[in-house]
PDB file of C-alpha atoms and ligand atoms in Angstrom:
ATOM      1  CA  MET A   1      12.092   0.686  28.625  1.00  0.00           C
ATOM      2  CA  ARG A   2      13.596   4.137  28.691  1.00  0.00           C
ATOM      3  CA  GLU A   3      13.818   6.343  25.660  1.00  0.00           C
ATOM      4  CA  ALA A   4      13.803  10.051  24.908  1.00  0.00           C
ATOM      5  CA  LEU A   5      10.729  11.360  23.095  1.00  0.00           C
ATOM      6  CA  ARG A   6      11.622  11.618  19.417  1.00  0.00           C
ATOM      7  CA  PHE A   7       9.635  14.794  18.760  1.00  0.00           C
ATOM      8  CA  ASP A   8       9.585  18.221  20.336  1.00  0.00           C
ATOM      9  CA  GLY A   9       6.082  18.975  21.378  1.00  0.00           C
ATOM     10  CA  LYS A  10       3.316  18.163  23.758  1.00  0.00           C
ATOM     11  CA  PRO A  11       2.644  14.470  24.327  1.00  0.00           C
ATOM     12  CA  LEU A  12      -1.099  13.919  24.170  1.00  0.00           C
ATOM     13  CA  SER A  13      -1.626  10.398  25.432  1.00  0.00           C
ATOM     14  CA  ALA A  14      -0.083   6.975  25.518  1.00  0.00           C
ATOM     15  CA  THR A  15      -1.516   3.741  24.205  1.00  0.00           C
ATOM     16  CA  LEU A  16      -0.101   0.371  25.090  1.00  0.00           C
ATOM     17  CA  SER A  17      -0.640  -2.558  22.821  1.00  0.00           C
ATOM     18  CA  ARG A  18       0.637  -6.069  22.546  1.00  0.00           C
ATOM     19  CA  GLU A  19       1.408  -8.130  19.509  1.00  0.00           C
ATOM     20  CA  ALA A  20       2.416 -11.717  20.066  1.00  0.00           C
ATOM     21  CA  ASP A  21       5.221 -11.474  22.625  1.00  0.00           C
ATOM     22  CA  ARG A  22       6.076  -7.822  22.045  1.00  0.00           C
ATOM     23  CA  TRP A  23       4.732  -4.696  23.644  1.00  0.00           C
ATOM     24  CA  PHE A  24       4.303  -1.342  21.956  1.00  0.00           C
ATOM     25  CA  ILE A  25       3.657   2.113  23.251  1.00  0.00           C
ATOM     26  CA  SER A  26       2.245   4.771  20.981  1.00  0.00           C
ATOM     27  CA  ILE A  27       2.533   8.410  21.975  1.00  0.00           C
ATOM     28  CA  PRO A  28       0.904  11.062  19.767  1.00  0.00           C
ATOM     29  CA  VAL A  29       2.784  14.358  19.998  1.00  0.00           C
ATOM     30  CA  ALA A  30       1.383  17.724  18.905  1.00  0.00           C
ATOM     31  CA  ILE A  31       4.080  19.433  16.863  1.00  0.00           C
ATOM     32  CA  ASP A  32       4.365  22.523  14.709  1.00  0.00           C
ATOM     33  CA  ARG A  33       4.953  21.487  11.174  1.00  0.00           C
ATOM     34  CA  PRO A  34       6.165  24.014   8.612  1.00  0.00           C
ATOM     35  CA  GLU A  35       3.970  24.469   5.523  1.00  0.00           C
ATOM     36  CA  PRO A  36       4.934  21.618   3.245  1.00  0.00           C
ATOM     37  CA  VAL A  37       6.873  22.686   0.189  1.00  0.00           C
ATOM     38  CA  CYS A  38       7.179  20.146  -2.546  1.00  0.00           C
ATOM     39  CA  GLU A  39      10.575  20.354  -4.199  1.00  0.00           C
ATOM     40  CA  SER A  40       9.800  18.162  -7.133  1.00  0.00           C
ATOM     41  CA  GLN A  41       7.622  19.058 -10.122  1.00  0.00           C
ATOM     42  CA  ALA A  42       7.443  15.524 -11.409  1.00  0.00           C
ATOM     43  CA  THR A  43       4.268  13.566 -11.987  1.00  0.00           C
ATOM     44  CA  VAL A  44       3.959   9.836 -11.751  1.00  0.00           C
ATOM     45  CA  GLY A  45       1.292   7.265 -12.454  1.00  0.00           C
ATOM     46  CA  VAL A  46       1.238   4.217 -10.211  1.00  0.00           C
ATOM     47  CA  ASP A  47      -0.238   0.957 -11.381  1.00  0.00           C
ATOM     48  CA  LEU A  48      -1.074  -1.355  -8.529  1.00  0.00           C
ATOM     49  CA  GLY A  49      -0.791  -4.783  -9.996  1.00  0.00           C
ATOM     50  CA  VAL A  50      -0.850  -8.394  -9.096  1.00  0.00           C
ATOM     51  CA  SER A  51       2.201  -9.829 -10.818  1.00  0.00           C
ATOM     52  CA  THR A  52       4.453  -6.909  -9.890  1.00  0.00           C
ATOM     53  CA  ALA A  53       3.502  -5.078  -6.734  1.00  0.00           C
ATOM     54  CA  ILE A  54       3.593  -1.600  -8.220  1.00  0.00           C
ATOM     55  CA  THR A  55       4.686  -0.205 -11.552  1.00  0.00           C
ATOM     56  CA  LEU A  56       5.533   3.451 -12.074  1.00  0.00           C
ATOM     57  CA  SER A  57       5.048   5.372 -15.291  1.00  0.00           C
ATOM     58  CA  THR A  58       8.823   5.873 -15.272  1.00  0.00           C
ATOM     59  CA  GLY A  59       9.067   2.161 -16.061  1.00  0.00           C
ATOM     60  CA  GLU A  60      10.245   1.166 -12.592  1.00  0.00           C
ATOM     61  CA  LYS A  61       8.741  -1.929 -11.039  1.00  0.00           C
ATOM     62  CA  ILE A  62       8.790  -2.176  -7.304  1.00  0.00           C
ATOM     63  CA  ASP A  63       8.271  -5.668  -6.011  1.00  0.00           C
ATOM     64  CA  SER A  64       6.675  -6.256  -2.675  1.00  0.00           C
ATOM     65  CA  PRO A  65       8.230  -8.905  -0.458  1.00  0.00           C
ATOM     66  CA  LYS A  66       5.089 -11.083  -0.606  1.00  0.00           C
ATOM     67  CA  PRO A  67       5.882 -12.559   2.765  1.00  0.00           C
ATOM     68  CA  LEU A  68       2.636 -14.402   3.003  1.00  0.00           C
ATOM     69  CA  LYS A  69       3.152 -16.485  -0.104  1.00  0.00           C
ATOM     70  CA  LYS A  70       6.613 -17.449   0.994  1.00  0.00           C
ATOM     71  CA  HIS A  71       5.576 -18.412   4.480  1.00  0.00           C
ATOM     72  CA  LEU A  72       2.197 -19.846   3.660  1.00  0.00           C
ATOM     73  CA  GLN A  73       3.283 -23.457   3.794  1.00  0.00           C
ATOM     74  CA  ARG A  74       4.976 -23.038   7.115  1.00  0.00           C
ATOM     75  CA  LEU A  75       1.971 -21.169   8.406  1.00  0.00           C
ATOM     76  CA  ARG A  76      -0.359 -23.972   7.352  1.00  0.00           C
ATOM     77  CA  ARG A  77       1.832 -26.576   8.989  1.00  0.00           C
ATOM     78  CA  ARG A  78       1.980 -24.652  12.220  1.00  0.00           C
ATOM     79  CA  SER A  79      -1.750 -23.982  12.270  1.00  0.00           C
ATOM     80  CA  ARG A  80      -2.436 -27.658  11.754  1.00  0.00           C
ATOM     81  CA  SER A  81      -0.062 -28.751  14.436  1.00  0.00           C
ATOM     82  CA  HIS A  82      -1.529 -26.133  16.756  1.00  0.00           C
ATOM     83  CA  SER A  83      -5.080 -27.345  16.253  1.00  0.00           C
ATOM     84  CA  ARG A  84      -4.020 -30.884  17.120  1.00  0.00           C
ATOM     85  CA  LYS A  85      -2.775 -29.858  20.550  1.00  0.00           C
ATOM     86  CA  GLN A  86      -5.074 -30.570  23.419  1.00  0.00           C
ATOM     87  CA  LYS A  87      -7.201 -27.633  24.542  1.00  0.00           C
ATOM     88  CA  GLY A  88      -6.100 -26.071  27.792  1.00  0.00           C
ATOM     89  CA  SER A  89      -2.716 -27.768  27.694  1.00  0.00           C
ATOM     90  CA  ALA A  90       0.612 -26.038  28.193  1.00  0.00           C
ATOM     91  CA  ASN A  91       1.668 -27.294  24.781  1.00  0.00           C
ATOM     92  CA  ARG A  92      -1.261 -25.581  23.134  1.00  0.00           C
ATOM     93  CA  ARG A  93      -0.501 -22.298  24.872  1.00  0.00           C
ATOM     94  CA  LYS A  94       3.072 -22.560  23.731  1.00  0.00           C
ATOM     95  CA  SER A  95       2.147 -23.237  20.126  1.00  0.00           C
ATOM     96  CA  ALA A  96      -0.409 -20.404  20.207  1.00  0.00           C
ATOM     97  CA  ARG A  97       2.376 -18.027  21.183  1.00  0.00           C
ATOM     98  CA  LYS A  98       4.571 -19.318  18.382  1.00  0.00           C
ATOM     99  CA  LEU A  99       1.791 -18.956  15.846  1.00  0.00           C
ATOM    100  CA  ALA A 100       1.050 -15.397  16.947  1.00  0.00           C
ATOM    101  CA  LYS A 101       4.728 -14.512  16.620  1.00  0.00           C
ATOM    102  CA  PHE A 102       4.782 -15.912  13.135  1.00  0.00           C
ATOM    103  CA  HIS A 103       1.730 -13.862  12.129  1.00  0.00           C
ATOM    104  CA  ALA A 104       3.291 -10.744  13.594  1.00  0.00           C
ATOM    105  CA  ARG A 105       6.503 -11.276  11.653  1.00  0.00           C
ATOM    106  CA  ILE A 106       4.651 -11.586   8.371  1.00  0.00           C
ATOM    107  CA  ALA A 107       2.720  -8.410   9.150  1.00  0.00           C
ATOM    108  CA  HIS A 108       5.928  -6.533   9.974  1.00  0.00           C
ATOM    109  CA  ILE A 109       7.656  -7.471   6.719  1.00  0.00           C
ATOM    110  CA  ARG A 110       4.658  -6.165   4.845  1.00  0.00           C
ATOM    111  CA  GLN A 111       4.382  -2.978   6.878  1.00  0.00           C
ATOM    112  CA  ASP A 112       8.034  -2.201   6.387  1.00  0.00           C
ATOM    113  CA  TRP A 113       7.705  -2.367   2.626  1.00  0.00           C
ATOM    114  CA  THR A 114       4.520  -0.301   2.536  1.00  0.00           C
ATOM    115  CA  HIS A 115       6.032   2.403   4.733  1.00  0.00           C
ATOM    116  CA  LYS A 116       9.217   2.655   2.706  1.00  0.00           C
ATOM    117  CA  THR A 117       7.424   2.813  -0.628  1.00  0.00           C
ATOM    118  CA  THR A 118       4.770   5.310   0.447  1.00  0.00           C
ATOM    119  CA  THR A 119       7.495   7.520   1.935  1.00  0.00           C
ATOM    120  CA  GLU A 120       9.616   7.463  -1.192  1.00  0.00           C
ATOM    121  CA  LEU A 121       6.903   8.346  -3.716  1.00  0.00           C
ATOM    122  CA  PRO A 122       5.853  11.742  -2.267  1.00  0.00           C
ATOM    123  CA  ARG A 123       9.536  12.633  -1.902  1.00  0.00           C
ATOM    124  CA  ARG A 124      10.135  12.133  -5.590  1.00  0.00           C
ATOM    125  CA  PHE A 125       6.860  13.239  -7.130  1.00  0.00           C
ATOM    126  CA  ALA A 126       4.581  16.248  -6.764  1.00  0.00           C
ATOM    127  CA  VAL A 127       1.561  14.585  -8.343  1.00  0.00           C
ATOM    128  CA  ILE A 128       0.905  10.913  -7.803  1.00  0.00           C
ATOM    129  CA  GLY A 129      -1.882   9.243  -9.729  1.00  0.00           C
ATOM    130  CA  ILE A 130      -3.288   5.973  -8.452  1.00  0.00           C
ATOM    131  CA  GLU A 131      -6.295   3.941  -9.430  1.00  0.00           C
ATOM    132  CA  ASP A 132      -9.378   3.613  -7.316  1.00  0.00           C
ATOM    133  CA  LEU A 133      -9.361  -0.145  -7.463  1.00  0.00           C
ATOM    134  CA  ASN A 134     -12.429  -2.094  -6.638  1.00  0.00           C
ATOM    135  CA  VAL A 135     -10.498  -4.028  -4.046  1.00  0.00           C
ATOM    136  CA  ARG A 136     -13.526  -5.650  -2.493  1.00  0.00           C
ATOM    137  CA  GLY A 137     -14.645  -6.953  -5.846  1.00  0.00           C
ATOM    138  CA  MET A 138     -11.187  -8.206  -6.659  1.00  0.00           C
ATOM    139  CA  VAL A 139     -10.685  -9.858  -3.294  1.00  0.00           C
ATOM    140  CA  ALA A 140     -13.931 -11.721  -3.853  1.00  0.00           C
ATOM    141  CA  ASN A 141     -12.108 -13.429  -6.707  1.00  0.00           C
ATOM    142  CA  GLU A 142     -10.400 -16.324  -4.918  1.00  0.00           C
ATOM    143  CA  LYS A 143      -7.390 -16.528  -7.195  1.00  0.00           C
ATOM    144  CA  LEU A 144      -6.467 -12.897  -6.778  1.00  0.00           C
ATOM    145  CA  ALA A 145      -7.473 -12.585  -3.165  1.00  0.00           C
ATOM    146  CA  ARG A 146      -4.348 -13.794  -1.488  1.00  0.00           C
ATOM    147  CA  SER A 147      -1.815 -11.804  -3.465  1.00  0.00           C
ATOM    148  CA  ILE A 148      -3.900  -8.655  -3.201  1.00  0.00           C
ATOM    149  CA  ASN A 149      -4.240  -8.969   0.532  1.00  0.00           C
ATOM    150  CA  ASP A 150      -0.554  -9.636   0.592  1.00  0.00           C
ATOM    151  CA  ILE A 151       0.230  -6.345  -1.064  1.00  0.00           C
ATOM    152  CA  GLY A 152      -2.302  -4.487   1.040  1.00  0.00           C
ATOM    153  CA  PHE A 153      -3.809  -1.964  -1.329  1.00  0.00           C
ATOM    154  CA  TYR A 154      -5.991  -0.227   1.229  1.00  0.00           C
ATOM    155  CA  GLU A 155      -3.136   0.353   3.564  1.00  0.00           C
ATOM    156  CA  PHE A 156      -0.889   1.460   0.711  1.00  0.00           C
ATOM    157  CA  ARG A 157      -3.346   4.107  -0.370  1.00  0.00           C
ATOM    158  CA  ARG A 158      -4.054   5.287   3.172  1.00  0.00           C
ATOM    159  CA  GLN A 159      -0.377   5.802   3.904  1.00  0.00           C
ATOM    160  CA  LEU A 160       0.333   7.378   0.540  1.00  0.00           C
ATOM    161  CA  GLU A 161      -2.416   9.942   1.072  1.00  0.00           C
ATOM    162  CA  TYR A 162      -1.359  11.101   4.488  1.00  0.00           C
ATOM    163  CA  LYS A 163       2.327  11.171   3.630  1.00  0.00           C
ATOM    164  CA  ALA A 164       1.675  13.135   0.444  1.00  0.00           C
ATOM    165  CA  ALA A 165      -0.361  15.678   2.396  1.00  0.00           C
ATOM    166  CA  ARG A 166       2.534  15.995   4.801  1.00  0.00           C
ATOM    167  CA  SER A 167       5.090  16.693   2.087  1.00  0.00           C
ATOM    168  CA  GLY A 168       2.943  18.912  -0.129  1.00  0.00           C
ATOM    169  CA  SER A 169       2.348  16.398  -2.896  1.00  0.00           C
ATOM    170  CA  THR A 170      -1.029  15.607  -4.355  1.00  0.00           C
ATOM    171  CA  VAL A 171      -2.516  12.163  -4.709  1.00  0.00           C
ATOM    172  CA  VAL A 172      -5.031  11.966  -7.515  1.00  0.00           C
ATOM    173  CA  VAL A 173      -7.336   8.995  -7.386  1.00  0.00           C
ATOM    174  CA  VAL A 174      -8.266   8.060 -10.909  1.00  0.00           C
ATOM    175  CA  ASN A 175     -11.768   6.764 -11.540  1.00  0.00           C
ATOM    176  CA  ARG A 176     -12.166   3.033 -11.172  1.00  0.00           C
ATOM    177  CA  TRP A 177     -13.765   2.689 -14.598  1.00  0.00           C
ATOM    178  CA  PHE A 178     -11.002   4.500 -16.399  1.00  0.00           C
ATOM    179  CA  PRO A 179      -9.657   1.842 -18.824  1.00  0.00           C
ATOM    180  CA  SER A 180      -5.984   2.277 -17.944  1.00  0.00           C
ATOM    181  CA  SER A 181      -4.922  -1.200 -19.055  1.00  0.00           C
ATOM    182  CA  LYS A 182      -6.809  -1.278 -22.344  1.00  0.00           C
ATOM    183  CA  THR A 183      -5.893   2.160 -23.642  1.00  0.00           C
ATOM    184  CA  CYS A 184      -2.769   2.680 -25.724  1.00  0.00           C
ATOM    185  CA  SER A 185      -0.703   5.340 -23.973  1.00  0.00           C
ATOM    186  CA  ILE A 186       0.765   6.459 -27.303  1.00  0.00           C
ATOM    187  CA  CYS A 187      -2.271   6.954 -29.543  1.00  0.00           C
ATOM    188  CA  GLY A 188      -5.135   6.681 -27.061  1.00  0.00           C
ATOM    189  CA  VAL A 189      -7.017   3.984 -28.940  1.00  0.00           C
ATOM    190  CA  LYS A 190      -8.733   1.424 -26.741  1.00  0.00           C
ATOM    191  CA  ALA A 191      -8.086  -2.281 -27.233  1.00  0.00           C
ATOM    192  CA  GLU A 192     -11.082  -4.594 -27.246  1.00  0.00           C
ATOM    193  CA  LYS A 193     -10.146  -7.003 -24.520  1.00  0.00           C
ATOM    194  CA  MET A 194      -7.281  -7.218 -22.091  1.00  0.00           C
ATOM    195  CA  PRO A 195      -7.425 -10.311 -19.896  1.00  0.00           C
ATOM    196  CA  LEU A 196      -5.142 -10.305 -16.858  1.00  0.00           C
ATOM    197  CA  SER A 197      -2.967 -12.989 -18.437  1.00  0.00           C
ATOM    198  CA  VAL A 198      -1.785 -10.607 -21.176  1.00  0.00           C
ATOM    199  CA  ARG A 199       1.453  -9.025 -19.970  1.00  0.00           C
ATOM    200  CA  ASP A 200       2.702  -7.535 -23.246  1.00  0.00           C
ATOM    201  CA  TRP A 201       0.686  -6.339 -26.178  1.00  0.00           C
ATOM    202  CA  THR A 202       0.946  -4.403 -29.408  1.00  0.00           C
ATOM    203  CA  CYS A 203      -1.458  -1.619 -30.278  1.00  0.00           C
ATOM    204  CA  ALA A 204      -3.470  -2.591 -33.351  1.00  0.00           C
ATOM    205  CA  HIS A 205      -3.819   1.045 -34.335  1.00  0.00           C
ATOM    206  CA  CYS A 206      -0.336   2.581 -33.989  1.00  0.00           C
ATOM    207  CA  GLY A 207       1.784  -0.547 -33.558  1.00  0.00           C
ATOM    208  CA  ALA A 208       3.296   0.567 -30.246  1.00  0.00           C
ATOM    209  CA  GLU A 209       4.547  -2.268 -28.079  1.00  0.00           C
ATOM    210  CA  HIS A 210       3.456  -2.126 -24.496  1.00  0.00           C
ATOM    211  CA  ASP A 211       4.331  -3.669 -21.198  1.00  0.00           C
ATOM    212  CA  ARG A 212       0.869  -3.978 -19.703  1.00  0.00           C
ATOM    213  CA  ASP A 213       1.667  -2.382 -16.346  1.00  0.00           C
ATOM    214  CA  VAL A 214       3.912   0.427 -17.611  1.00  0.00           C
ATOM    215  CA  ASN A 215       1.283   1.343 -20.202  1.00  0.00           C
ATOM    216  CA  ALA A 216      -1.402   1.438 -17.506  1.00  0.00           C
ATOM    217  CA  ALA A 217       0.836   3.570 -15.274  1.00  0.00           C
ATOM    218  CA  LEU A 218       1.418   6.020 -18.153  1.00  0.00           C
ATOM    219  CA  ASN A 219      -2.335   6.361 -18.677  1.00  0.00           C
ATOM    220  CA  ILE A 220      -2.872   6.911 -14.971  1.00  0.00           C
ATOM    221  CA  GLN A 221      -0.145   9.565 -14.988  1.00  0.00           C
ATOM    222  CA  ARG A 222      -1.784  11.414 -17.875  1.00  0.00           C
ATOM    223  CA  GLU A 223      -5.212  11.201 -16.277  1.00  0.00           C
ATOM    224  CA  ALA A 224      -3.857  12.467 -12.953  1.00  0.00           C
ATOM    225  CA  LEU A 225      -2.130  15.372 -14.637  1.00  0.00           C
ATOM    226  CA  ALA A 226      -5.290  16.269 -16.540  1.00  0.00           C
ATOM    227  CA  THR A 227      -7.303  16.215 -13.308  1.00  0.00           C
ATOM    228  CA  VAL A 228      -4.846  18.489 -11.553  1.00  0.00           C
ATOM    229  CA  SER A 229      -4.662  20.938 -14.467  1.00  0.00           C
ATOM    230  CA  TRP A 230      -8.414  20.954 -14.743  1.00  0.00           C
ATOM    231  CA  ALA A 231      -8.677  21.831 -11.084  1.00  0.00           C
ATOM    232  CA  GLY A 232      -6.703  24.913 -12.009  1.00  0.00           C
ATOM    233  CA  SER A 233      -3.650  24.461  -9.900  1.00  0.00           C
ATOM    234  CA  HIS A 234      -0.081  23.479 -10.308  1.00  0.00           C
ATOM    235  CA  ALA A 235       1.222  20.847  -8.036  1.00  0.00           C
ATOM    236  CA  CYS A 236       3.726  22.942  -6.164  1.00  0.00           C
ATOM    237  CA  GLY A 237       4.263  26.338  -4.761  1.00  0.00           C
ATOM    238  CA  GLU A 238       0.749  27.735  -4.973  1.00  0.00           C
ATOM    239  CA  GLU A 239      -1.940  28.074  -2.397  1.00  0.00           C
ATOM    240  CA  GLY A 240      -3.469  24.700  -1.835  1.00  0.00           C
ATOM    241  CA  THR A 241      -6.789  25.620  -3.342  1.00  0.00           C
ATOM    242  CA  GLY A 242      -7.047  23.359  -6.324  1.00  0.00           C
ATOM    243  CA  ARG A 243      -5.965  20.135  -4.737  1.00  0.00           C
ATOM    244  CA  SER A 244      -8.371  17.650  -6.070  1.00  0.00           C
ATOM    245  CA  ARG A 245      -8.488  14.834  -3.646  1.00  0.00           C
ATOM    246  CA  LYS A 246     -11.419  12.551  -3.619  1.00  0.00           C
ATOM    247  CA  THR A 247     -10.823  11.811  -0.004  1.00  0.00           C
ATOM    248  CA  PRO A 248      -9.662  14.717   2.091  1.00  0.00           C
ATOM    249  CA  ALA A 249      -6.376  13.864   3.718  1.00  0.00           C
ATOM    250  CA  LYS A 250      -6.847  13.545   7.413  1.00  0.00           C
ATOM    251  CA  PRO A 251      -4.063  14.504   9.738  1.00  0.00           C
ATOM    252  CA  ALA A 252      -2.580  11.251  10.835  1.00  0.00           C
ATOM    253  CA  SER A 253      -1.747  10.744  14.434  1.00  0.00           C
ATOM    254  CA  LEU A 254       1.230   8.704  15.406  1.00  0.00           C
ATOM    255  CA  LYS A 255      -1.120   6.006  16.513  1.00  0.00           C
ATOM    256  CA  GLN A 256      -2.627   5.718  13.059  1.00  0.00           C
ATOM    257  CA  GLU A 257       0.805   5.335  11.575  1.00  0.00           C
ATOM    258  CA  ILE A 258       1.490   2.223  13.526  1.00  0.00           C
ATOM    259  CA  THR A 259      -1.889   0.607  13.241  1.00  0.00           C
ATOM    260  CA  HIS A 260      -1.354  -3.082  12.744  1.00  0.00           C
ATOM    261  CA  GLY A 261      -3.139  -6.183  11.715  1.00  0.00           C
ATOM    262  CA  LEU A 262      -5.345  -5.011   8.890  1.00  0.00           C
ATOM    263  CA  PHE A 263      -5.263  -8.250   7.025  1.00  0.00           C
ATOM    264  CA  VAL A 264      -6.455 -11.661   7.950  1.00  0.00           C
ATOM    265  CA  HIS A 265      -4.271 -14.535   6.940  1.00  0.00           C
ATOM    266  CA  GLY A 266      -4.977 -18.039   5.849  1.00  0.00           C
TER     267      GLY A 266
HETATM  268 ZN1  LIG B   1      -1.630   2.919 -30.143  1.00  0.00          ZN
END
């Protein structure tokens, strides 16, 4: 392989890795980055859901490719056929390679989507509110586990945070116990119960009709905005003193950006 370095700067190291039948080289480069200036003043709330991958407070729904669900049957078949092959045989080695390739492809489809989405959001919005989901607790629930792993919440948040820091946007992580789904985004009155199966509902107090996810995203947006205002800063153009991040954004090395294989399949 021969390729010009894509960044001007000092290469720091090189890490080789292998995934199925492909090789990767990761080269962190120290570069001078200009102070990020966020051009947008817009705020958005992001609801990370199960039925739709993510819903924005603007009403947009961005579906994830859900590669795992689609390929699950094929994956099962291949795993079964692989386990039937005799240990140590050439056939088993061959099927192991095939299986690894299949896993890698699923991972790549997912990574592509996550990268594109987490790049787009900080470009469009100065303040991005997301929920601090109890992912561990939710993954423990069998029914939800697969689709949540499929979307990859942890990875989504990790990428969103470092990309926002890079472009001068602020990610506000809204408290996990904030009742974003139950609260009416129009009048602020809380509904009694809101099981996951309810996708649309009408506020008993003000009569507003809500799409569950858009309503939640609107509440997250408001909460994020309140947090930022409370911290005494505007999103753009001022000294970065009031940025209220729960987790300080770490500078991401190139290596971190192409970390693979966070999720276990099957
Ligand atoms: Zn209401």
